[in-house]
PDB file of N, CA and C in Angstrom:
ATOM      1  N   MET F 198     -38.934   4.835 -62.442  1.00 49.00           N
ATOM      2  CA  MET F 198     -37.743   4.774 -61.613  1.00 49.00           C
ATOM      3  C   MET F 198     -36.926   6.031 -61.851  1.00 49.00           C
ATOM      4  N   LYS F 199     -36.358   6.578 -60.796  1.00 50.00           N
ATOM      5  CA  LYS F 199     -35.528   7.775 -60.889  1.00 50.00           C
ATOM      6  C   LYS F 199     -34.214   7.473 -61.608  1.00 50.00           C
ATOM      7  N   GLN F 200     -33.823   8.359 -62.489  1.00 54.00           N
ATOM      8  CA  GLN F 200     -32.559   8.197 -63.218  1.00 54.00           C
ATOM      9  C   GLN F 200     -31.390   8.657 -62.345  1.00 54.00           C
ATOM     10  N   THR F 201     -30.234   8.052 -62.516  1.00 62.00           N
ATOM     11  CA  THR F 201     -29.073   8.387 -61.692  1.00 62.00           C
ATOM     12  C   THR F 201     -28.036   9.214 -62.440  1.00 62.00           C
ATOM     13  N   ALA F 202     -28.363   9.712 -63.606  1.00 62.00           N
ATOM     14  CA  ALA F 202     -27.437  10.544 -64.370  1.00 62.00           C
ATOM     15  C   ALA F 202     -28.197  11.728 -64.955  1.00 62.00           C
ATOM     16  N   ALA F 203     -27.505  12.849 -65.043  1.00 64.00           N
ATOM     17  CA  ALA F 203     -28.099  14.028 -65.662  1.00 64.00           C
ATOM     18  C   ALA F 203     -28.056  13.882 -67.181  1.00 64.00           C
ATOM     19  N   ALA F 204     -28.979  14.529 -67.847  1.00 64.00           N
ATOM     20  CA  ALA F 204     -29.053  14.417 -69.305  1.00 64.00           C
ATOM     21  C   ALA F 204     -27.742  14.836 -69.975  1.00 64.00           C
ATOM     22  N   GLY F 205     -27.049  15.836 -69.424  1.00 64.00           N
ATOM     23  CA  GLY F 205     -25.793  16.300 -70.003  1.00 64.00           C
ATOM     24  C   GLY F 205     -24.673  15.275 -69.937  1.00 64.00           C
ATOM     25  N   GLU F 206     -24.756  14.343 -68.986  1.00 62.00           N
ATOM     26  CA  GLU F 206     -23.725  13.320 -68.845  1.00 62.00           C
ATOM     27  C   GLU F 206     -23.852  12.215 -69.886  1.00 62.00           C
ATOM     28  N   VAL F 207     -25.044  11.998 -70.385  1.00 62.00           N
ATOM     29  CA  VAL F 207     -25.295  10.881 -71.281  1.00 62.00           C
ATOM     30  C   VAL F 207     -24.498  10.991 -72.568  1.00 62.00           C
ATOM     31  N   GLY F 208     -24.427  12.179 -73.166  1.00 65.00           N
ATOM     32  CA  GLY F 208     -23.687  12.357 -74.412  1.00 65.00           C
ATOM     33  C   GLY F 208     -22.219  12.007 -74.266  1.00 65.00           C
ATOM     34  N   ASP F 209     -21.581  12.494 -73.182  1.00 71.00           N
ATOM     35  CA  ASP F 209     -20.173  12.178 -72.942  1.00 71.00           C
ATOM     36  C   ASP F 209     -19.976  10.691 -72.709  1.00 71.00           C
ATOM     37  N   PHE F 210     -20.880  10.080 -71.979  1.00 66.00           N
ATOM     38  CA  PHE F 210     -20.774   8.650 -71.700  1.00 66.00           C
ATOM     39  C   PHE F 210     -20.874   7.841 -72.987  1.00 66.00           C
ATOM     40  N   LEU F 211     -21.846   8.167 -73.813  1.00 69.00           N
ATOM     41  CA  LEU F 211     -22.027   7.419 -75.058  1.00 69.00           C
ATOM     42  C   LEU F 211     -20.835   7.589 -75.994  1.00 69.00           C
ATOM     43  N   THR F 212     -20.264   8.787 -76.051  1.00 76.00           N
ATOM     44  CA  THR F 212     -19.090   9.020 -76.883  1.00 76.00           C
ATOM     45  C   THR F 212     -17.916   8.174 -76.400  1.00 76.00           C
ATOM     46  N   ALA F 213     -17.684   8.152 -75.092  1.00 72.00           N
ATOM     47  CA  ALA F 213     -16.579   7.351 -74.532  1.00 72.00           C
ATOM     48  C   ALA F 213     -16.830   5.867 -74.732  1.00 72.00           C
ATOM     49  N   ARG F 214     -18.066   5.434 -74.496  1.00 69.00           N
ATOM     50  CA  ARG F 214     -18.389   4.013 -74.659  1.00 69.00           C
ATOM     51  C   ARG F 214     -18.197   3.566 -76.097  1.00 69.00           C
ATOM     52  N   ASP F 215     -18.709   4.350 -77.010  1.00 73.00           N
ATOM     53  CA  ASP F 215     -18.658   3.957 -78.414  1.00 73.00           C
ATOM     54  C   ASP F 215     -17.248   4.025 -78.999  1.00 73.00           C
ATOM     55  N   SER F 216     -16.393   4.837 -78.426  1.00 76.00           N
ATOM     56  CA  SER F 216     -15.017   4.915 -78.930  1.00 76.00           C
ATOM     57  C   SER F 216     -14.217   3.690 -78.514  1.00 76.00           C
ATOM     58  N   GLY F 217     -14.601   3.056 -77.425  1.00 73.00           N
ATOM     59  CA  GLY F 217     -13.883   1.882 -76.940  1.00 73.00           C
ATOM     60  C   GLY F 217     -12.546   2.186 -76.304  1.00 73.00           C
ATOM     61  N   ARG F 218     -12.226   3.457 -76.126  1.00 77.00           N
ATOM     62  CA  ARG F 218     -10.884   3.806 -75.639  1.00 77.00           C
ATOM     63  C   ARG F 218     -10.627   3.298 -74.225  1.00 77.00           C
ATOM     64  N   TYR F 219     -11.628   3.211 -73.396  1.00 80.00           N
ATOM     65  CA  TYR F 219     -11.419   2.703 -72.036  1.00 80.00           C
ATOM     66  C   TYR F 219     -11.380   1.182 -72.030  1.00 80.00           C
ATOM     67  N   ALA F 220     -12.280   0.559 -72.726  1.00 85.00           N
ATOM     68  CA  ALA F 220     -12.359  -0.902 -72.740  1.00 85.00           C
ATOM     69  C   ALA F 220     -11.088  -1.524 -73.307  1.00 85.00           C
ATOM     70  N   LYS F 221     -10.493  -0.890 -74.299  1.00 87.00           N
ATOM     71  CA  LYS F 221      -9.285  -1.447 -74.923  1.00 87.00           C
ATOM     72  C   LYS F 221      -8.110  -1.516 -73.971  1.00 87.00           C
ATOM     73  N   GLY F 222      -8.097  -0.699 -72.920  1.00 88.00           N
ATOM     74  CA  GLY F 222      -6.993  -0.680 -71.973  1.00 88.00           C
ATOM     75  C   GLY F 222      -7.192  -1.577 -70.762  1.00 88.00           C
ATOM     76  N   VAL F 223      -8.334  -2.239 -70.651  1.00 91.00           N
ATOM     77  CA  VAL F 223      -8.597  -3.103 -69.502  1.00 91.00           C
ATOM     78  C   VAL F 223      -7.778  -4.380 -69.647  1.00 91.00           C
ATOM     79  N   ASP F 224      -6.883  -4.619 -68.686  1.00 95.00           N
ATOM     80  CA  ASP F 224      -6.007  -5.782 -68.788  1.00 95.00           C
ATOM     81  C   ASP F 224      -6.182  -6.771 -67.631  1.00 95.00           C
ATOM     82  N   VAL F 225      -7.374  -6.801 -67.059  1.00 96.00           N
ATOM     83  CA  VAL F 225      -7.740  -7.769 -66.026  1.00 96.00           C
ATOM     84  C   VAL F 225      -8.965  -8.530 -66.517  1.00 96.00           C
ATOM     85  N   SER F 226      -9.310  -9.601 -65.833  1.00 96.00           N
ATOM     86  CA  SER F 226     -10.497 -10.372 -66.221  1.00 96.00           C
ATOM     87  C   SER F 226     -11.757  -9.513 -66.104  1.00 96.00           C
ATOM     88  N   VAL F 227     -12.694  -9.730 -67.023  1.00 94.00           N
ATOM     89  CA  VAL F 227     -13.917  -8.931 -67.073  1.00 94.00           C
ATOM     90  C   VAL F 227     -15.135  -9.853 -67.045  1.00 94.00           C
ATOM     91  N   LEU F 228     -16.079  -9.521 -66.189  1.00 93.00           N
ATOM     92  CA  LEU F 228     -17.387 -10.173 -66.194  1.00 93.00           C
ATOM     93  C   LEU F 228     -18.407  -9.081 -66.466  1.00 93.00           C
ATOM     94  N   SER F 229     -19.079  -9.172 -67.579  1.00 89.00           N
ATOM     95  CA  SER F 229     -20.103  -8.213 -67.955  1.00 89.00           C
ATOM     96  C   SER F 229     -21.461  -8.877 -67.761  1.00 89.00           C
ATOM     97  N   VAL F 230     -22.348  -8.208 -67.041  1.00 88.00           N
ATOM     98  CA  VAL F 230     -23.674  -8.768 -66.808  1.00 88.00           C
ATOM     99  C   VAL F 230     -24.729  -7.829 -67.365  1.00 88.00           C
ATOM    100  N   VAL F 231     -25.780  -8.405 -67.872  1.00 87.00           N
ATOM    101  CA  VAL F 231     -26.893  -7.632 -68.415  1.00 87.00           C
ATOM    102  C   VAL F 231     -28.188  -8.323 -68.017  1.00 87.00           C
ATOM    103  N   GLY F 232     -29.156  -7.534 -67.615  1.00 86.00           N
ATOM    104  CA  GLY F 232     -30.465  -8.085 -67.279  1.00 86.00           C
ATOM    105  C   GLY F 232     -31.219  -8.465 -68.539  1.00 86.00           C
ATOM    106  N   ASP F 233     -31.979  -9.530 -68.467  1.00 85.00           N
ATOM    107  CA  ASP F 233     -32.685  -9.968 -69.675  1.00 85.00           C
ATOM    108  C   ASP F 233     -33.808  -9.015 -70.079  1.00 85.00           C
ATOM    109  N   HIS F 234     -34.145  -8.040 -69.229  1.00 85.00           N
ATOM    110  CA  HIS F 234     -35.137  -7.017 -69.579  1.00 85.00           C
ATOM    111  C   HIS F 234     -34.493  -5.641 -69.746  1.00 85.00           C
ATOM    112  N   ASP F 235     -33.182  -5.605 -69.908  1.00 85.00           N
ATOM    113  CA  ASP F 235     -32.463  -4.337 -70.067  1.00 85.00           C
ATOM    114  C   ASP F 235     -32.739  -3.773 -71.454  1.00 85.00           C
ATOM    115  N   THR F 236     -33.376  -2.628 -71.493  1.00 84.00           N
ATOM    116  CA  THR F 236     -33.614  -1.957 -72.775  1.00 84.00           C
ATOM    117  C   THR F 236     -32.942  -0.588 -72.808  1.00 84.00           C
ATOM    118  N   PHE F 237     -32.135  -0.280 -71.788  1.00 79.00           N
ATOM    119  CA  PHE F 237     -31.463   1.018 -71.714  1.00 79.00           C
ATOM    120  C   PHE F 237     -30.422   1.165 -72.811  1.00 79.00           C
ATOM    121  N   SER F 238     -29.588   0.178 -72.964  1.00 73.00           N
ATOM    122  CA  SER F 238     -28.533   0.298 -73.972  1.00 73.00           C
ATOM    123  C   SER F 238     -28.456  -0.905 -74.904  1.00 73.00           C
ATOM    124  N   ILE F 239     -29.404  -1.819 -74.785  1.00 80.00           N
ATOM    125  CA  ILE F 239     -29.395  -3.014 -75.629  1.00 80.00           C
ATOM    126  C   ILE F 239     -30.763  -3.194 -76.263  1.00 80.00           C
ATOM    127  N   ASP F 240     -30.768  -3.371 -77.553  1.00 84.00           N
ATOM    128  CA  ASP F 240     -32.001  -3.689 -78.265  1.00 84.00           C
ATOM    129  C   ASP F 240     -32.340  -5.148 -77.956  1.00 84.00           C
ATOM    130  N   PRO F 241     -33.499  -5.414 -77.353  1.00 81.00           N
ATOM    131  CA  PRO F 241     -33.842  -6.795 -76.998  1.00 81.00           C
ATOM    132  C   PRO F 241     -33.731  -7.776 -78.170  1.00 81.00           C
ATOM    133  N   ALA F 242     -33.984  -7.312 -79.374  1.00 87.00           N
ATOM    134  CA  ALA F 242     -33.880  -8.190 -80.545  1.00 87.00           C
ATOM    135  C   ALA F 242     -32.434  -8.592 -80.824  1.00 87.00           C
ATOM    136  N   ASP F 243     -31.477  -7.778 -80.381  1.00 88.00           N
ATOM    137  CA  ASP F 243     -30.057  -8.046 -80.614  1.00 88.00           C
ATOM    138  C   ASP F 243     -29.315  -8.482 -79.355  1.00 88.00           C
ATOM    139  N   ARG F 244     -30.047  -8.722 -78.252  1.00 87.00           N
ATOM    140  CA  ARG F 244     -29.408  -8.990 -76.975  1.00 87.00           C
ATOM    141  C   ARG F 244     -28.402 -10.139 -77.028  1.00 87.00           C
ATOM    142  N   ASP F 245     -28.782 -11.276 -77.558  1.00 89.00           N
ATOM    143  CA  ASP F 245     -27.890 -12.433 -77.569  1.00 89.00           C
ATOM    144  C   ASP F 245     -26.617 -12.155 -78.362  1.00 89.00           C
ATOM    145  N   ARG F 246     -26.748 -11.489 -79.501  1.00 91.00           N
ATOM    146  CA  ARG F 246     -25.579 -11.140 -80.311  1.00 91.00           C
ATOM    147  C   ARG F 246     -24.698 -10.135 -79.578  1.00 91.00           C
ATOM    148  N   THR F 247     -25.316  -9.158 -78.944  1.00 88.00           N
ATOM    149  CA  THR F 247     -24.571  -8.136 -78.215  1.00 88.00           C
ATOM    150  C   THR F 247     -23.815  -8.748 -77.038  1.00 88.00           C
ATOM    151  N   VAL F 248     -24.474  -9.605 -76.280  1.00 90.00           N
ATOM    152  CA  VAL F 248     -23.834 -10.244 -75.129  1.00 90.00           C
ATOM    153  C   VAL F 248     -22.689 -11.152 -75.589  1.00 90.00           C
ATOM    154  N   ALA F 249     -22.889 -11.887 -76.653  1.00 91.00           N
ATOM    155  CA  ALA F 249     -21.836 -12.769 -77.168  1.00 91.00           C
ATOM    156  C   ALA F 249     -20.611 -11.979 -77.632  1.00 91.00           C
ATOM    157  N   ALA F 250     -20.823 -10.773 -78.133  1.00 90.00           N
ATOM    158  CA  ALA F 250     -19.721  -9.950 -78.635  1.00 90.00           C
ATOM    159  C   ALA F 250     -19.017  -9.161 -77.531  1.00 90.00           C
ATOM    160  N   GLU F 251     -19.604  -9.082 -76.359  1.00 88.00           N
ATOM    161  CA  GLU F 251     -19.064  -8.245 -75.280  1.00 88.00           C
ATOM    162  C   GLU F 251     -17.607  -8.557 -74.909  1.00 88.00           C
ATOM    163  N   PRO F 252     -17.196  -9.800 -74.719  1.00 91.00           N
ATOM    164  CA  PRO F 252     -15.796 -10.056 -74.353  1.00 91.00           C
ATOM    165  C   PRO F 252     -14.777  -9.510 -75.356  1.00 91.00           C
ATOM    166  N   ALA F 253     -15.139  -9.459 -76.613  1.00 90.00           N
ATOM    167  CA  ALA F 253     -14.219  -8.938 -77.632  1.00 90.00           C
ATOM    168  C   ALA F 253     -13.971  -7.439 -77.478  1.00 90.00           C
ATOM    169  N   ALA F 254     -14.819  -6.748 -76.719  1.00 88.00           N
ATOM    170  CA  ALA F 254     -14.630  -5.316 -76.480  1.00 88.00           C
ATOM    171  C   ALA F 254     -13.444  -5.044 -75.570  1.00 88.00           C
ATOM    172  N   TYR F 255     -12.923  -6.084 -74.928  1.00 91.00           N
ATOM    173  CA  TYR F 255     -11.798  -5.963 -73.999  1.00 91.00           C
ATOM    174  C   TYR F 255     -10.620  -6.796 -74.514  1.00 91.00           C
ATOM    175  N   PRO F 256      -9.990  -6.375 -75.587  1.00 92.00           N
ATOM    176  CA  PRO F 256      -8.961  -7.205 -76.222  1.00 92.00           C
ATOM    177  C   PRO F 256      -7.726  -7.457 -75.357  1.00 92.00           C
ATOM    178  N   ALA F 257      -7.429  -6.588 -74.397  1.00 94.00           N
ATOM    179  CA  ALA F 257      -6.259  -6.787 -73.538  1.00 94.00           C
ATOM    180  C   ALA F 257      -6.568  -7.658 -72.322  1.00 94.00           C
ATOM    181  N   SER F 258      -7.826  -7.987 -72.130  1.00 94.00           N
ATOM    182  CA  SER F 258      -8.227  -8.792 -70.970  1.00 94.00           C
ATOM    183  C   SER F 258      -7.827 -10.250 -71.165  1.00 94.00           C
ATOM    184  N   PRO F 259      -7.254 -10.869 -70.123  1.00 96.00           N
ATOM    185  CA  PRO F 259      -6.895 -12.280 -70.255  1.00 96.00           C
ATOM    186  C   PRO F 259      -8.118 -13.196 -70.286  1.00 96.00           C
ATOM    187  N   ARG F 260      -9.242 -12.714 -69.760  1.00 95.00           N
ATOM    188  CA  ARG F 260     -10.459 -13.518 -69.755  1.00 95.00           C
ATOM    189  C   ARG F 260     -11.663 -12.576 -69.743  1.00 95.00           C
ATOM    190  N   GLY F 261     -12.569 -12.814 -70.643  1.00 93.00           N
ATOM    191  CA  GLY F 261     -13.797 -12.036 -70.690  1.00 93.00           C
ATOM    192  C   GLY F 261     -14.991 -12.960 -70.710  1.00 93.00           C
ATOM    193  N   ASP F 262     -16.001 -12.613 -69.960  1.00 94.00           N
ATOM    194  CA  ASP F 262     -17.207 -13.417 -69.916  1.00 94.00           C
ATOM    195  C   ASP F 262     -18.400 -12.478 -69.816  1.00 94.00           C
ATOM    196  N   ALA F 263     -19.511 -12.898 -70.340  1.00 92.00           N
ATOM    197  CA  ALA F 263     -20.740 -12.110 -70.273  1.00 92.00           C
ATOM    198  C   ALA F 263     -21.885 -13.034 -69.902  1.00 92.00           C
ATOM    199  N   LYS F 264     -22.743 -12.559 -69.022  1.00 90.00           N
ATOM    200  CA  LYS F 264     -23.879 -13.350 -68.548  1.00 90.00           C
ATOM    201  C   LYS F 264     -25.154 -12.525 -68.622  1.00 90.00           C
ATOM    202  N   VAL F 265     -26.245 -13.192 -68.933  1.00 89.00           N
ATOM    203  CA  VAL F 265     -27.567 -12.580 -68.894  1.00 89.00           C
ATOM    204  C   VAL F 265     -28.225 -13.016 -67.594  1.00 89.00           C
ATOM    205  N   ILE F 266     -28.706 -12.047 -66.817  1.00 87.00           N
ATOM    206  CA  ILE F 266     -29.339 -12.315 -65.533  1.00 87.00           C
ATOM    207  C   ILE F 266     -30.852 -12.333 -65.722  1.00 87.00           C
ATOM    208  N   PRO F 267     -31.505 -13.466 -65.416  1.00 85.00           N
ATOM    209  CA  PRO F 267     -32.958 -13.574 -65.598  1.00 85.00           C
ATOM    210  C   PRO F 267     -33.731 -12.604 -64.701  1.00 85.00           C
ATOM    211  N   ASP F 268     -34.873 -12.151 -65.193  1.00 83.00           N
ATOM    212  CA  ASP F 268     -35.802 -11.310 -64.425  1.00 83.00           C
ATOM    213  C   ASP F 268     -35.177 -10.015 -63.918  1.00 83.00           C
ATOM    214  N   ALA F 269     -34.237  -9.456 -64.658  1.00 83.00           N
ATOM    215  CA  ALA F 269     -33.599  -8.213 -64.244  1.00 83.00           C
ATOM    216  C   ALA F 269     -33.592  -7.220 -65.396  1.00 83.00           C
ATOM    217  N   GLY F 270     -33.499  -5.958 -65.031  1.00 83.00           N
ATOM    218  CA  GLY F 270     -33.425  -4.892 -66.020  1.00 83.00           C
ATOM    219  C   GLY F 270     -32.011  -4.342 -66.115  1.00 83.00           C
ATOM    220  N   HIS F 271     -31.896  -3.019 -66.276  1.00 80.00           N
ATOM    221  CA  HIS F 271     -30.596  -2.399 -66.502  1.00 80.00           C
ATOM    222  C   HIS F 271     -29.737  -2.348 -65.239  1.00 80.00           C
ATOM    223  N   ASP F 272     -30.287  -1.898 -64.137  1.00 79.00           N
ATOM    224  CA  ASP F 272     -29.508  -1.757 -62.903  1.00 79.00           C
ATOM    225  C   ASP F 272     -29.862  -2.908 -61.969  1.00 79.00           C
ATOM    226  N   LEU F 273     -29.022  -3.934 -61.976  1.00 77.00           N
ATOM    227  CA  LEU F 273     -29.326  -5.164 -61.257  1.00 77.00           C
ATOM    228  C   LEU F 273     -29.576  -4.942 -59.784  1.00 77.00           C
ATOM    229  N   ALA F 274     -28.816  -4.073 -59.130  1.00 74.00           N
ATOM    230  CA  ALA F 274     -28.944  -3.868 -57.693  1.00 74.00           C
ATOM    231  C   ALA F 274     -30.216  -3.117 -57.311  1.00 74.00           C
ATOM    232  N   LEU F 275     -30.787  -2.365 -58.235  1.00 74.00           N
ATOM    233  CA  LEU F 275     -31.986  -1.592 -57.915  1.00 74.00           C
ATOM    234  C   LEU F 275     -33.280  -2.280 -58.330  1.00 74.00           C
ATOM    235  N   GLN F 276     -33.202  -3.488 -58.827  1.00 69.00           N
ATOM    236  CA  GLN F 276     -34.399  -4.221 -59.215  1.00 69.00           C
ATOM    237  C   GLN F 276     -35.161  -4.665 -57.974  1.00 69.00           C
ATOM    238  N   LEU F 277     -36.457  -4.866 -58.116  1.00 71.00           N
ATOM    239  CA  LEU F 277     -37.249  -5.359 -56.991  1.00 71.00           C
ATOM    240  C   LEU F 277     -36.756  -6.724 -56.529  1.00 71.00           C
ATOM    241  N   ASN F 278     -36.124  -7.477 -57.413  1.00 67.00           N
ATOM    242  CA  ASN F 278     -35.571  -8.780 -57.062  1.00 67.00           C
ATOM    243  C   ASN F 278     -34.048  -8.703 -56.914  1.00 67.00           C
ATOM    244  N   GLY F 279     -33.529  -7.550 -56.462  1.00 63.00           N
ATOM    245  CA  GLY F 279     -32.102  -7.323 -56.356  1.00 63.00           C
ATOM    246  C   GLY F 279     -31.362  -8.355 -55.525  1.00 63.00           C
ATOM    247  N   GLU F 280     -32.025  -8.888 -54.520  1.00 69.00           N
ATOM    248  CA  GLU F 280     -31.349  -9.885 -53.687  1.00 69.00           C
ATOM    249  C   GLU F 280     -31.016 -11.156 -54.480  1.00 69.00           C
ATOM    250  N   ARG F 281     -31.717 -11.381 -55.589  1.00 69.00           N
ATOM    251  CA  ARG F 281     -31.432 -12.547 -56.420  1.00 69.00           C
ATOM    252  C   ARG F 281     -30.542 -12.228 -57.610  1.00 69.00           C
ATOM    253  N   THR F 282     -30.385 -10.945 -57.949  1.00 61.00           N
ATOM    254  CA  THR F 282     -29.676 -10.586 -59.169  1.00 61.00           C
ATOM    255  C   THR F 282     -28.285 -10.030 -58.936  1.00 61.00           C
ATOM    256  N   THR F 283     -27.890  -9.853 -57.697  1.00 59.00           N
ATOM    257  CA  THR F 283     -26.555  -9.292 -57.421  1.00 59.00           C
ATOM    258  C   THR F 283     -25.748 -10.250 -56.573  1.00 59.00           C
TER     259      THR F 283
END
């Protein structure tokens, strides 16, 4: 599958993501979804723990929820079963 980001963008993205500086300022409800075959940023062995911890990444949010989408990978809309995952 074709990647949608240049290699130079990945370093900046990972630095921002890992710092949490954007997530800490989110003050609206958050729904985080991850495909059960997503290996881009989640170790499959740690998926359940990672998904369970996701709402805590948004401490200013009044409500946080995380869901695992069956039969999907990293980009839910671009999956062959996108009509069922989005």
